[in-house]
Amino acid sequence: MPGTRETSPSVELGCKDLLRITDLAVHEILPLLEDARRLKRDYAPWRHAFAQRSIVLLFEKPSLRTRVSFEIGFAKFGGIAVYLDHETRPIGQRESIADYGRNLERWADAIVARTMKHGTIEQLASNARIPVINALSDLHHPCQALADFMTLAEHGFEFRHGRLAWVGDGNNVCHSVIEMAATVGCRLVVITPEGCEPSDEVLRTAEARACRTGASIEVTNDLSKIAGSDAVYTDTWVSMGQTETPELAARFEPYRVDAALMARAGADSLFMHCLPAHRGQEVTDDVIDSPQSVVFDQAENRMHAQNALLLHLLSKDR
Ligand code: CP
Ligand code: NVA
């Protein structure tokens, strides 16, 4: 961010890249979310912040929200986003991932990558001198979690006292939500079908952070643990790149978020989903279309949270 006091980032980030939420220190996340709120109120002071600058979007999987929010978001700063479609030809096939990164750093100011394997993003990050932002991998979706906690705060969820329930697959989005909960100090219960629990490595990393922040993370298959939750978050039963089977669908069936399950959470509990939603599968229409649903606020906030992140990461080069 060009350097007037009004437009300066409120904190200097220690990381070059954002590959997962724990790349950000506890003291960095709250100011970052505050800057996202400032942007949401008014972009005018930053409209030339990235004139003559550019980011490259590399996507091996489809996207609506992530692609559009990065493209339109970067244009709000006067910059240019270039989209490279890798859905049919994975990154690393035509030339090595390392060479890909070494080329891109010569033209672009940052790489935003959505990849099948988390290792691809790690390789890009270790070979390119410019910031690399994870736009979803098989293991993490940090931009989503930043927007989600910005949304929770907007709806009165207090990080230090609030209780969030994750219901469904212990997947990439779940991992980033776990790491955010551990970072901001909230209570999180992760309720999954048997065999769909989050990764042990993510839980260990989050626990280490939770010890310092006072967060609590519980993992269970027991749906009764949803009681007393201020917000309920779910995601698709089958993530991109995975195979849907009748056996898997049967395992998830009891974990569908419907009005009865929301009532067990609490009368005022918010409903969250990263989208795209598979209506009738993981969530019913009456829940996702209810006044308690904040899913489109989450989608909107993707842009503001990512833009705050870009301002912080790119201003470090200057
Ligand atoms: N939530 C999310 O990442 O949406 P897209 O897959 O449409 O980008
Ligand atoms: N878990 C989902 C999230 C989509 C934004 C997937 O990986 O497909």
mmCIF file of C-alpha atoms and ligand atoms in Angstrom:
data_model
loop_
_atom_site.group_PDB
_atom_site.id
_atom_site.type_symbol
_atom_site.label_atom_id
_atom_site.label_comp_id
_atom_site.label_asym_id
_atom_site.label_seq_id
_atom_site.Cartn_x
_atom_site.Cartn_y
_atom_site.Cartn_z
ATOM 1 C CA MET A 1 0.000 0.000 0.000
ATOM 2 C CA PRO A 2 1.546 3.367 -0.894
ATOM 3 C CA GLY A 3 2.644 5.025 2.206
ATOM 4 C CA THR A 4 0.308 7.685 3.587
ATOM 5 C CA ARG A 5 -0.733 7.085 7.166
ATOM 6 C CA GLU A 6 -4.345 6.744 6.072
ATOM 7 C CA THR A 7 -3.545 3.929 3.670
ATOM 8 C CA SER A 8 -0.723 2.146 5.479
ATOM 9 C CA PRO A 9 -1.288 -1.451 6.585
ATOM 10 C CA SER A 10 -1.908 -1.626 10.301
ATOM 11 C CA VAL A 11 0.685 -4.351 10.844
ATOM 12 C CA GLU A 12 3.658 -5.760 8.912
ATOM 13 C CA LEU A 13 3.167 -9.438 8.099
ATOM 14 C CA GLY A 14 6.061 -11.770 8.850
ATOM 15 C CA CYS A 15 5.264 -14.208 6.031
ATOM 16 C CA LYS A 16 5.997 -13.908 2.299
ATOM 17 C CA ASP A 17 3.144 -16.245 1.319
ATOM 18 C CA LEU A 18 -0.227 -17.365 2.643
ATOM 19 C CA LEU A 19 -0.385 -21.136 2.193
ATOM 20 C CA ARG A 20 -2.371 -21.865 5.353
ATOM 21 C CA ILE A 21 -3.825 -19.814 8.194
ATOM 22 C CA THR A 22 -0.996 -20.651 10.593
ATOM 23 C CA ASP A 23 1.399 -18.738 8.308
ATOM 24 C CA LEU A 24 -0.164 -15.684 9.965
ATOM 25 C CA ALA A 25 0.709 -14.945 13.572
ATOM 26 C CA VAL A 26 -2.016 -14.401 16.120
ATOM 27 C CA HIS A 27 -1.213 -10.673 16.385
ATOM 28 C CA GLU A 28 -1.473 -10.281 12.583
ATOM 29 C CA ILE A 29 -4.931 -11.719 11.980
ATOM 30 C CA LEU A 30 -7.083 -9.246 13.899
ATOM 31 C CA PRO A 31 -5.494 -6.137 12.293
ATOM 32 C CA LEU A 32 -5.823 -7.835 8.893
ATOM 33 C CA LEU A 33 -9.548 -8.348 9.466
ATOM 34 C CA GLU A 34 -9.842 -4.740 10.650
ATOM 35 C CA ASP A 35 -8.217 -3.563 7.397
ATOM 36 C CA ALA A 36 -10.691 -5.718 5.451
ATOM 37 C CA ARG A 37 -13.525 -3.891 7.221
ATOM 38 C CA ARG A 38 -11.927 -0.522 6.369
ATOM 39 C CA LEU A 39 -11.754 -1.510 2.704
ATOM 40 C CA LYS A 40 -15.342 -2.698 2.701
ATOM 41 C CA ARG A 41 -16.457 0.721 3.927
ATOM 42 C CA ASP A 42 -14.533 2.681 1.268
ATOM 43 C CA TYR A 43 -12.006 1.714 -1.420
ATOM 44 C CA ALA A 44 -11.415 5.312 -2.555
ATOM 45 C CA PRO A 45 -8.133 5.914 -0.682
ATOM 46 C CA TRP A 46 -6.632 2.801 -2.308
ATOM 47 C CA ARG A 47 -7.918 3.131 -5.861
ATOM 48 C CA HIS A 48 -4.416 3.611 -7.327
ATOM 49 C CA ALA A 49 -2.586 1.390 -4.799
ATOM 50 C CA PHE A 50 -1.651 -1.235 -7.394
ATOM 51 C CA ALA A 51 -1.567 0.804 -10.620
ATOM 52 C CA GLN A 52 0.985 -0.840 -12.972
ATOM 53 C CA ARG A 53 0.980 -3.981 -10.824
ATOM 54 C CA SER A 54 -0.369 -7.424 -11.629
ATOM 55 C CA ILE A 55 -1.266 -10.786 -10.168
ATOM 56 C CA VAL A 56 -1.542 -14.150 -11.915
ATOM 57 C CA LEU A 57 -4.347 -16.576 -11.060
ATOM 58 C CA LEU A 58 -3.457 -20.242 -11.699
ATOM 59 C CA PHE A 59 -6.456 -22.532 -11.321
ATOM 60 C CA GLU A 60 -6.438 -26.326 -11.665
ATOM 61 C CA LYS A 61 -10.070 -26.528 -10.465
ATOM 62 C CA PRO A 62 -13.255 -24.574 -11.263
ATOM 63 C CA SER A 63 -14.195 -21.445 -9.334
ATOM 64 C CA LEU A 64 -16.805 -18.723 -9.206
ATOM 65 C CA ARG A 65 -16.196 -16.809 -5.972
ATOM 66 C CA THR A 66 -12.418 -17.034 -5.746
ATOM 67 C CA ARG A 67 -11.719 -16.129 -9.350
ATOM 68 C CA VAL A 68 -14.197 -13.246 -9.555
ATOM 69 C CA SER A 69 -13.345 -11.813 -6.135
ATOM 70 C CA PHE A 70 -9.612 -11.741 -6.946
ATOM 71 C CA GLU A 71 -10.121 -10.319 -10.451
ATOM 72 C CA ILE A 72 -12.596 -7.607 -9.476
ATOM 73 C CA GLY A 73 -10.848 -7.043 -6.170
ATOM 74 C CA PHE A 74 -7.464 -6.321 -7.758
ATOM 75 C CA ALA A 75 -9.088 -4.016 -10.327
ATOM 76 C CA LYS A 76 -10.387 -1.901 -7.414
ATOM 77 C CA PHE A 77 -6.725 -1.006 -6.725
ATOM 78 C CA GLY A 78 -6.010 -0.172 -10.368
ATOM 79 C CA GLY A 79 -4.110 -3.422 -10.972
ATOM 80 C CA ILE A 80 -4.449 -6.195 -13.550
ATOM 81 C CA ALA A 81 -5.222 -9.858 -12.848
ATOM 82 C CA VAL A 82 -4.312 -12.470 -15.478
ATOM 83 C CA TYR A 83 -6.187 -15.794 -15.347
ATOM 84 C CA LEU A 84 -4.411 -18.993 -16.435
ATOM 85 C CA ASP A 85 -6.738 -21.947 -16.844
ATOM 86 C CA HIS A 86 -5.053 -25.160 -15.730
ATOM 87 C CA GLU A 87 -8.173 -27.279 -15.397
ATOM 88 C CA THR A 88 -7.205 -29.567 -18.264
ATOM 89 C CA ARG A 89 -3.405 -29.319 -18.026
ATOM 90 C CA PRO A 90 -2.047 -29.370 -14.452
ATOM 91 C CA ILE A 91 0.710 -26.935 -13.464
ATOM 92 C CA GLY A 92 4.052 -28.690 -13.880
ATOM 93 C CA GLN A 93 3.116 -30.718 -16.956
ATOM 94 C CA ARG A 94 4.486 -28.451 -19.693
ATOM 95 C CA GLU A 95 7.460 -27.273 -17.626
ATOM 96 C CA SER A 96 8.532 -27.811 -14.032
ATOM 97 C CA ILE A 97 6.644 -26.098 -11.212
ATOM 98 C CA ALA A 98 9.906 -24.444 -10.151
ATOM 99 C CA ASP A 99 10.472 -22.957 -13.629
ATOM 100 C CA TYR A 100 6.856 -21.836 -13.708
ATOM 101 C CA GLY A 101 7.407 -19.830 -10.547
ATOM 102 C CA ARG A 102 10.734 -18.415 -11.765
ATOM 103 C CA ASN A 103 9.063 -17.153 -14.949
ATOM 104 C CA LEU A 104 6.015 -15.659 -13.273
ATOM 105 C CA GLU A 105 8.055 -13.691 -10.749
ATOM 106 C CA ARG A 106 9.634 -11.742 -13.648
ATOM 107 C CA TRP A 107 6.260 -10.242 -14.692
ATOM 108 C CA ALA A 108 3.811 -10.508 -11.859
ATOM 109 C CA ASP A 109 3.697 -9.167 -8.299
ATOM 110 C CA ALA A 110 1.919 -12.180 -6.784
ATOM 111 C CA ILE A 111 0.664 -15.654 -7.670
ATOM 112 C CA VAL A 112 -2.783 -16.847 -6.580
ATOM 113 C CA ALA A 113 -3.026 -20.627 -7.039
ATOM 114 C CA ARG A 114 -5.806 -23.206 -6.740
ATOM 115 C CA THR A 115 -4.285 -26.659 -7.047
ATOM 116 C CA MET A 116 -5.151 -30.317 -6.687
ATOM 117 C CA LYS A 117 -2.188 -30.923 -4.392
ATOM 118 C CA HIS A 118 -1.063 -28.631 -1.601
ATOM 119 C CA GLY A 119 2.542 -29.559 -2.486
ATOM 120 C CA THR A 120 2.196 -27.738 -5.819
ATOM 121 C CA ILE A 121 1.529 -24.450 -4.017
ATOM 122 C CA GLU A 122 4.411 -25.120 -1.621
ATOM 123 C CA GLN A 123 6.750 -25.664 -4.585
ATOM 124 C CA LEU A 124 5.579 -22.458 -6.252
ATOM 125 C CA ALA A 125 6.133 -20.563 -3.001
ATOM 126 C CA SER A 126 9.627 -21.898 -2.475
ATOM 127 C CA ASN A 127 10.695 -21.150 -6.053
ATOM 128 C CA ALA A 128 9.134 -17.733 -6.687
ATOM 129 C CA ARG A 129 10.371 -14.617 -4.901
ATOM 130 C CA ILE A 130 6.915 -13.017 -5.128
ATOM 131 C CA PRO A 131 4.060 -13.764 -2.673
ATOM 132 C CA VAL A 132 2.059 -16.933 -3.337
ATOM 133 C CA ILE A 133 -1.518 -17.120 -2.039
ATOM 134 C CA ASN A 134 -3.370 -20.411 -1.645
ATOM 135 C CA ALA A 135 -6.740 -20.073 -3.374
ATOM 136 C CA LEU A 136 -7.710 -23.624 -2.247
ATOM 137 C CA SER A 137 -5.754 -26.851 -2.224
ATOM 138 C CA ASP A 138 -6.730 -30.327 -1.120
ATOM 139 C CA LEU A 139 -5.622 -29.366 2.416
ATOM 140 C CA HIS A 140 -6.366 -25.687 3.053
ATOM 141 C CA HIS A 141 -8.525 -22.724 2.008
ATOM 142 C CA PRO A 142 -7.120 -19.831 4.056
ATOM 143 C CA CYS A 143 -8.772 -16.986 2.078
ATOM 144 C CA GLN A 144 -12.139 -18.558 2.815
ATOM 145 C CA ALA A 145 -11.476 -18.698 6.549
ATOM 146 C CA LEU A 146 -10.380 -15.047 6.669
ATOM 147 C CA ALA A 147 -13.672 -14.025 5.038
ATOM 148 C CA ASP A 148 -15.646 -16.373 7.302
ATOM 149 C CA PHE A 149 -14.325 -14.890 10.529
ATOM 150 C CA MET A 150 -14.791 -11.368 9.190
ATOM 151 C CA THR A 151 -18.419 -12.365 8.545
ATOM 152 C CA LEU A 152 -18.849 -13.900 11.986
ATOM 153 C CA ALA A 153 -17.597 -10.691 13.599
ATOM 154 C CA GLU A 154 -20.000 -8.605 11.503
ATOM 155 C CA HIS A 155 -22.847 -10.717 12.847
ATOM 156 C CA GLY A 156 -21.930 -10.207 16.487
ATOM 157 C CA PHE A 157 -19.990 -13.448 17.064
ATOM 158 C CA GLU A 158 -17.440 -12.746 19.788
ATOM 159 C CA PHE A 159 -14.209 -14.604 19.053
ATOM 160 C CA ARG A 160 -13.306 -15.109 22.718
ATOM 161 C CA HIS A 161 -16.712 -16.377 23.829
ATOM 162 C CA GLY A 162 -18.432 -17.689 20.700
ATOM 163 C CA ARG A 163 -19.053 -21.355 19.933
ATOM 164 C CA LEU A 164 -18.874 -22.518 16.329
ATOM 165 C CA ALA A 165 -19.973 -25.960 15.095
ATOM 166 C CA TRP A 166 -18.573 -27.501 11.910
ATOM 167 C CA VAL A 167 -20.864 -30.245 10.584
ATOM 168 C CA GLY A 168 -19.780 -32.512 7.720
ATOM 169 C CA ASP A 169 -16.509 -33.401 6.043
ATOM 170 C CA GLY A 170 -13.238 -32.630 7.823
ATOM 171 C CA ASN A 171 -11.861 -31.201 4.567
ATOM 172 C CA ASN A 172 -9.757 -28.284 3.294
ATOM 173 C CA VAL A 173 -12.233 -25.582 4.406
ATOM 174 C CA CYS A 174 -12.643 -27.300 7.764
ATOM 175 C CA HIS A 175 -8.847 -27.307 8.235
ATOM 176 C CA SER A 176 -8.647 -23.556 7.679
ATOM 177 C CA VAL A 177 -11.615 -22.940 9.994
ATOM 178 C CA ILE A 178 -9.876 -25.043 12.687
ATOM 179 C CA GLU A 179 -6.693 -23.004 12.323
ATOM 180 C CA MET A 180 -8.638 -19.718 12.458
ATOM 181 C CA ALA A 181 -10.582 -20.814 15.545
ATOM 182 C CA ALA A 182 -7.321 -21.767 17.246
ATOM 183 C CA THR A 183 -5.847 -18.396 16.285
ATOM 184 C CA VAL A 184 -8.661 -16.110 17.454
ATOM 185 C CA GLY A 185 -9.397 -18.141 20.599
ATOM 186 C CA CYS A 186 -12.936 -19.377 20.023
ATOM 187 C CA ARG A 187 -14.639 -22.651 20.872
ATOM 188 C CA LEU A 188 -15.026 -24.993 17.897
ATOM 189 C CA VAL A 189 -16.685 -28.385 17.748
ATOM 190 C CA VAL A 190 -15.996 -30.361 14.556
ATOM 191 C CA ILE A 191 -18.750 -32.935 13.996
ATOM 192 C CA THR A 192 -18.039 -35.378 11.162
ATOM 193 C CA PRO A 193 -19.179 -38.829 10.074
ATOM 194 C CA GLU A 194 -16.803 -41.595 11.102
ATOM 195 C CA GLY A 195 -13.806 -41.726 8.802
ATOM 196 C CA CYS A 196 -14.208 -38.091 7.668
ATOM 197 C CA GLU A 197 -12.331 -36.429 10.534
ATOM 198 C CA PRO A 198 -9.838 -33.594 9.900
ATOM 199 C CA SER A 199 -6.131 -34.338 9.491
ATOM 200 C CA ASP A 200 -4.069 -35.154 12.570
ATOM 201 C CA GLU A 201 -1.349 -32.747 11.451
ATOM 202 C CA VAL A 202 -3.818 -29.840 11.271
ATOM 203 C CA LEU A 203 -5.242 -30.724 14.684
ATOM 204 C CA ARG A 204 -1.773 -30.897 16.265
ATOM 205 C CA THR A 205 -0.796 -27.547 14.734
ATOM 206 C CA ALA A 206 -4.060 -25.959 15.878
ATOM 207 C CA GLU A 207 -3.747 -27.404 19.393
ATOM 208 C CA ALA A 208 -0.284 -25.856 19.770
ATOM 209 C CA ARG A 209 -1.769 -22.479 18.900
ATOM 210 C CA ALA A 210 -4.925 -23.005 20.978
ATOM 211 C CA CYS A 211 -2.770 -23.468 24.094
ATOM 212 C CA ARG A 212 -1.625 -19.856 23.684
ATOM 213 C CA THR A 213 -4.970 -18.301 22.700
ATOM 214 C CA GLY A 214 -7.364 -20.197 24.969
ATOM 215 C CA ALA A 215 -9.252 -21.723 22.025
ATOM 216 C CA SER A 216 -10.844 -25.146 22.373
ATOM 217 C CA ILE A 217 -11.138 -27.590 19.467
ATOM 218 C CA GLU A 218 -13.199 -30.737 19.913
ATOM 219 C CA VAL A 219 -13.596 -33.422 17.216
ATOM 220 C CA THR A 220 -16.511 -35.841 17.453
ATOM 221 C CA ASN A 221 -18.981 -37.917 15.419
ATOM 222 C CA ASP A 222 -21.755 -37.041 17.891
ATOM 223 C CA LEU A 223 -24.368 -34.639 16.466
ATOM 224 C CA SER A 224 -25.753 -33.847 19.932
ATOM 225 C CA LYS A 225 -22.595 -31.717 20.438
ATOM 226 C CA ILE A 226 -24.167 -29.110 18.147
ATOM 227 C CA ALA A 227 -26.250 -27.824 21.086
ATOM 228 C CA GLY A 228 -25.451 -24.283 22.185
ATOM 229 C CA SER A 229 -23.630 -23.232 18.997
ATOM 230 C CA ASP A 230 -23.737 -19.608 17.873
ATOM 231 C CA ALA A 231 -23.008 -20.630 14.288
ATOM 232 C CA VAL A 232 -23.186 -23.842 12.238
ATOM 233 C CA TYR A 233 -20.867 -24.273 9.231
ATOM 234 C CA THR A 234 -21.085 -26.979 6.584
ATOM 235 C CA ASP A 235 -19.550 -27.743 3.183
ATOM 236 C CA THR A 236 -20.052 -30.179 0.325
ATOM 237 C CA TRP A 237 -19.887 -33.894 1.100
ATOM 238 C CA VAL A 238 -17.603 -34.490 -1.898
ATOM 239 C CA SER A 239 -14.861 -31.982 -2.616
ATOM 240 C CA MET A 240 -13.465 -31.208 -6.070
ATOM 241 C CA GLY A 241 -11.197 -34.022 -7.218
ATOM 242 C CA GLN A 242 -12.891 -36.619 -4.978
ATOM 243 C CA THR A 243 -15.217 -39.413 -6.132
ATOM 244 C CA GLU A 244 -18.832 -39.568 -4.965
ATOM 245 C CA THR A 245 -20.033 -43.055 -3.985
ATOM 246 C CA PRO A 246 -23.413 -44.255 -2.623
ATOM 247 C CA GLU A 247 -21.585 -45.512 0.490
ATOM 248 C CA LEU A 248 -20.146 -42.059 1.159
ATOM 249 C CA ALA A 249 -23.521 -40.349 0.632
ATOM 250 C CA ALA A 250 -25.132 -42.774 3.110
ATOM 251 C CA ARG A 251 -22.484 -41.969 5.702
ATOM 252 C CA PHE A 252 -23.156 -38.213 5.377
ATOM 253 C CA GLU A 253 -26.974 -38.477 5.281
ATOM 254 C CA PRO A 254 -27.522 -37.963 9.070
ATOM 255 C CA TYR A 255 -25.211 -34.921 8.952
ATOM 256 C CA ARG A 256 -27.396 -32.914 6.546
ATOM 257 C CA VAL A 257 -28.048 -29.455 8.016
ATOM 258 C CA ASP A 258 -31.821 -29.109 8.027
ATOM 259 C CA ALA A 259 -34.206 -27.041 10.149
ATOM 260 C CA ALA A 260 -34.377 -29.732 12.843
ATOM 261 C CA LEU A 261 -30.592 -29.806 13.233
ATOM 262 C CA MET A 262 -30.410 -25.993 13.293
ATOM 263 C CA ALA A 263 -33.043 -25.983 16.056
ATOM 264 C CA ARG A 264 -30.779 -28.296 18.078
ATOM 265 C CA ALA A 265 -27.934 -25.781 17.661
ATOM 266 C CA GLY A 266 -29.930 -22.863 19.053
ATOM 267 C CA ALA A 267 -32.732 -20.521 18.022
ATOM 268 C CA ASP A 268 -30.401 -17.705 16.885
ATOM 269 C CA SER A 269 -27.600 -19.804 15.457
ATOM 270 C CA LEU A 270 -26.126 -18.461 12.213
ATOM 271 C CA PHE A 271 -25.802 -20.740 9.191
ATOM 272 C CA MET A 272 -22.562 -20.704 7.160
ATOM 273 C CA HIS A 273 -21.393 -22.373 3.943
ATOM 274 C CA CYS A 274 -18.363 -21.573 1.773
ATOM 275 C CA LEU A 275 -20.407 -22.343 -1.384
ATOM 276 C CA PRO A 276 -21.065 -23.792 -3.884
ATOM 277 C CA ALA A 277 -23.951 -25.456 -2.028
ATOM 278 C CA HIS A 278 -25.539 -28.733 -3.073
ATOM 279 C CA ARG A 279 -29.071 -27.960 -1.998
ATOM 280 C CA GLY A 280 -30.870 -31.004 -0.654
ATOM 281 C CA GLN A 281 -27.581 -32.759 0.144
ATOM 282 C CA GLU A 282 -25.505 -31.110 2.876
ATOM 283 C CA VAL A 283 -28.084 -28.341 3.441
ATOM 284 C CA THR A 284 -31.790 -27.889 2.852
ATOM 285 C CA ASP A 285 -33.315 -24.870 1.095
ATOM 286 C CA ASP A 286 -35.161 -23.672 4.192
ATOM 287 C CA VAL A 287 -31.855 -23.384 6.084
ATOM 288 C CA ILE A 288 -29.676 -21.796 3.404
ATOM 289 C CA ASP A 289 -32.458 -19.354 2.472
ATOM 290 C CA SER A 290 -33.364 -18.538 6.100
ATOM 291 C CA PRO A 291 -32.691 -15.158 7.768
ATOM 292 C CA GLN A 292 -30.007 -16.904 9.850
ATOM 293 C CA SER A 293 -28.002 -17.744 6.734
ATOM 294 C CA VAL A 294 -24.945 -15.520 6.123
ATOM 295 C CA VAL A 295 -23.580 -17.408 3.105
ATOM 296 C CA PHE A 296 -23.688 -14.473 0.685
ATOM 297 C CA ASP A 297 -22.015 -12.189 3.239
ATOM 298 C CA GLN A 298 -19.237 -14.791 3.380
ATOM 299 C CA ALA A 299 -19.012 -14.713 -0.422
ATOM 300 C CA GLU A 300 -18.899 -10.902 -0.501
ATOM 301 C CA ASN A 301 -16.283 -10.744 2.218
ATOM 302 C CA ARG A 302 -13.947 -12.978 0.230
ATOM 303 C CA MET A 303 -13.043 -9.921 -1.823
ATOM 304 C CA HIS A 304 -12.445 -7.572 1.100
ATOM 305 C CA ALA A 305 -10.441 -10.080 3.148
ATOM 306 C CA GLN A 306 -8.288 -11.043 0.141
ATOM 307 C CA ASN A 307 -7.750 -7.404 -0.749
ATOM 308 C CA ALA A 308 -6.554 -6.642 2.778
ATOM 309 C CA LEU A 309 -4.174 -9.587 2.467
ATOM 310 C CA LEU A 310 -2.880 -8.362 -0.918
ATOM 311 C CA LEU A 311 -2.290 -4.883 0.486
ATOM 312 C CA HIS A 312 -0.225 -6.357 3.298
ATOM 313 C CA LEU A 313 1.755 -8.867 1.227
ATOM 314 C CA LEU A 314 2.462 -6.602 -1.737
ATOM 315 C CA SER A 315 3.328 -3.535 0.301
ATOM 316 C CA LYS A 316 6.277 -5.453 1.729
ATOM 317 C CA ASP A 317 8.058 -5.270 -1.664
ATOM 318 C CA ARG A 318 8.116 -1.497 -1.717
HETATM 319 N N1 CP B 1 -15.895 -20.800 -1.799
HETATM 320 C C1 CP B 1 -15.175 -20.864 -2.929
HETATM 321 O O1 CP B 1 -13.940 -20.961 -2.903
HETATM 322 O O2 CP B 1 -15.915 -20.799 -4.069
HETATM 323 P P1 CP B 1 -15.360 -21.074 -5.544
HETATM 324 O O3 CP B 1 -14.989 -22.526 -5.617
HETATM 325 O O4 CP B 1 -16.500 -20.728 -6.449
HETATM 326 O O5 CP B 1 -14.174 -20.211 -5.781
HETATM 327 N N1 NVA B 2 -14.397 -28.444 0.012
HETATM 328 C C1 NVA B 2 -14.783 -27.839 -1.237
HETATM 329 C C2 NVA B 2 -14.683 -26.359 -1.139
HETATM 330 C C3 NVA B 2 -15.090 -25.613 -2.365
HETATM 331 C C4 NVA B 2 -14.921 -24.133 -2.221
HETATM 332 C C5 NVA B 2 -13.919 -28.380 -2.351
HETATM 333 O O1 NVA B 2 -12.709 -28.514 -2.163
HETATM 334 O O2 NVA B 2 -14.455 -28.675 -3.426
#
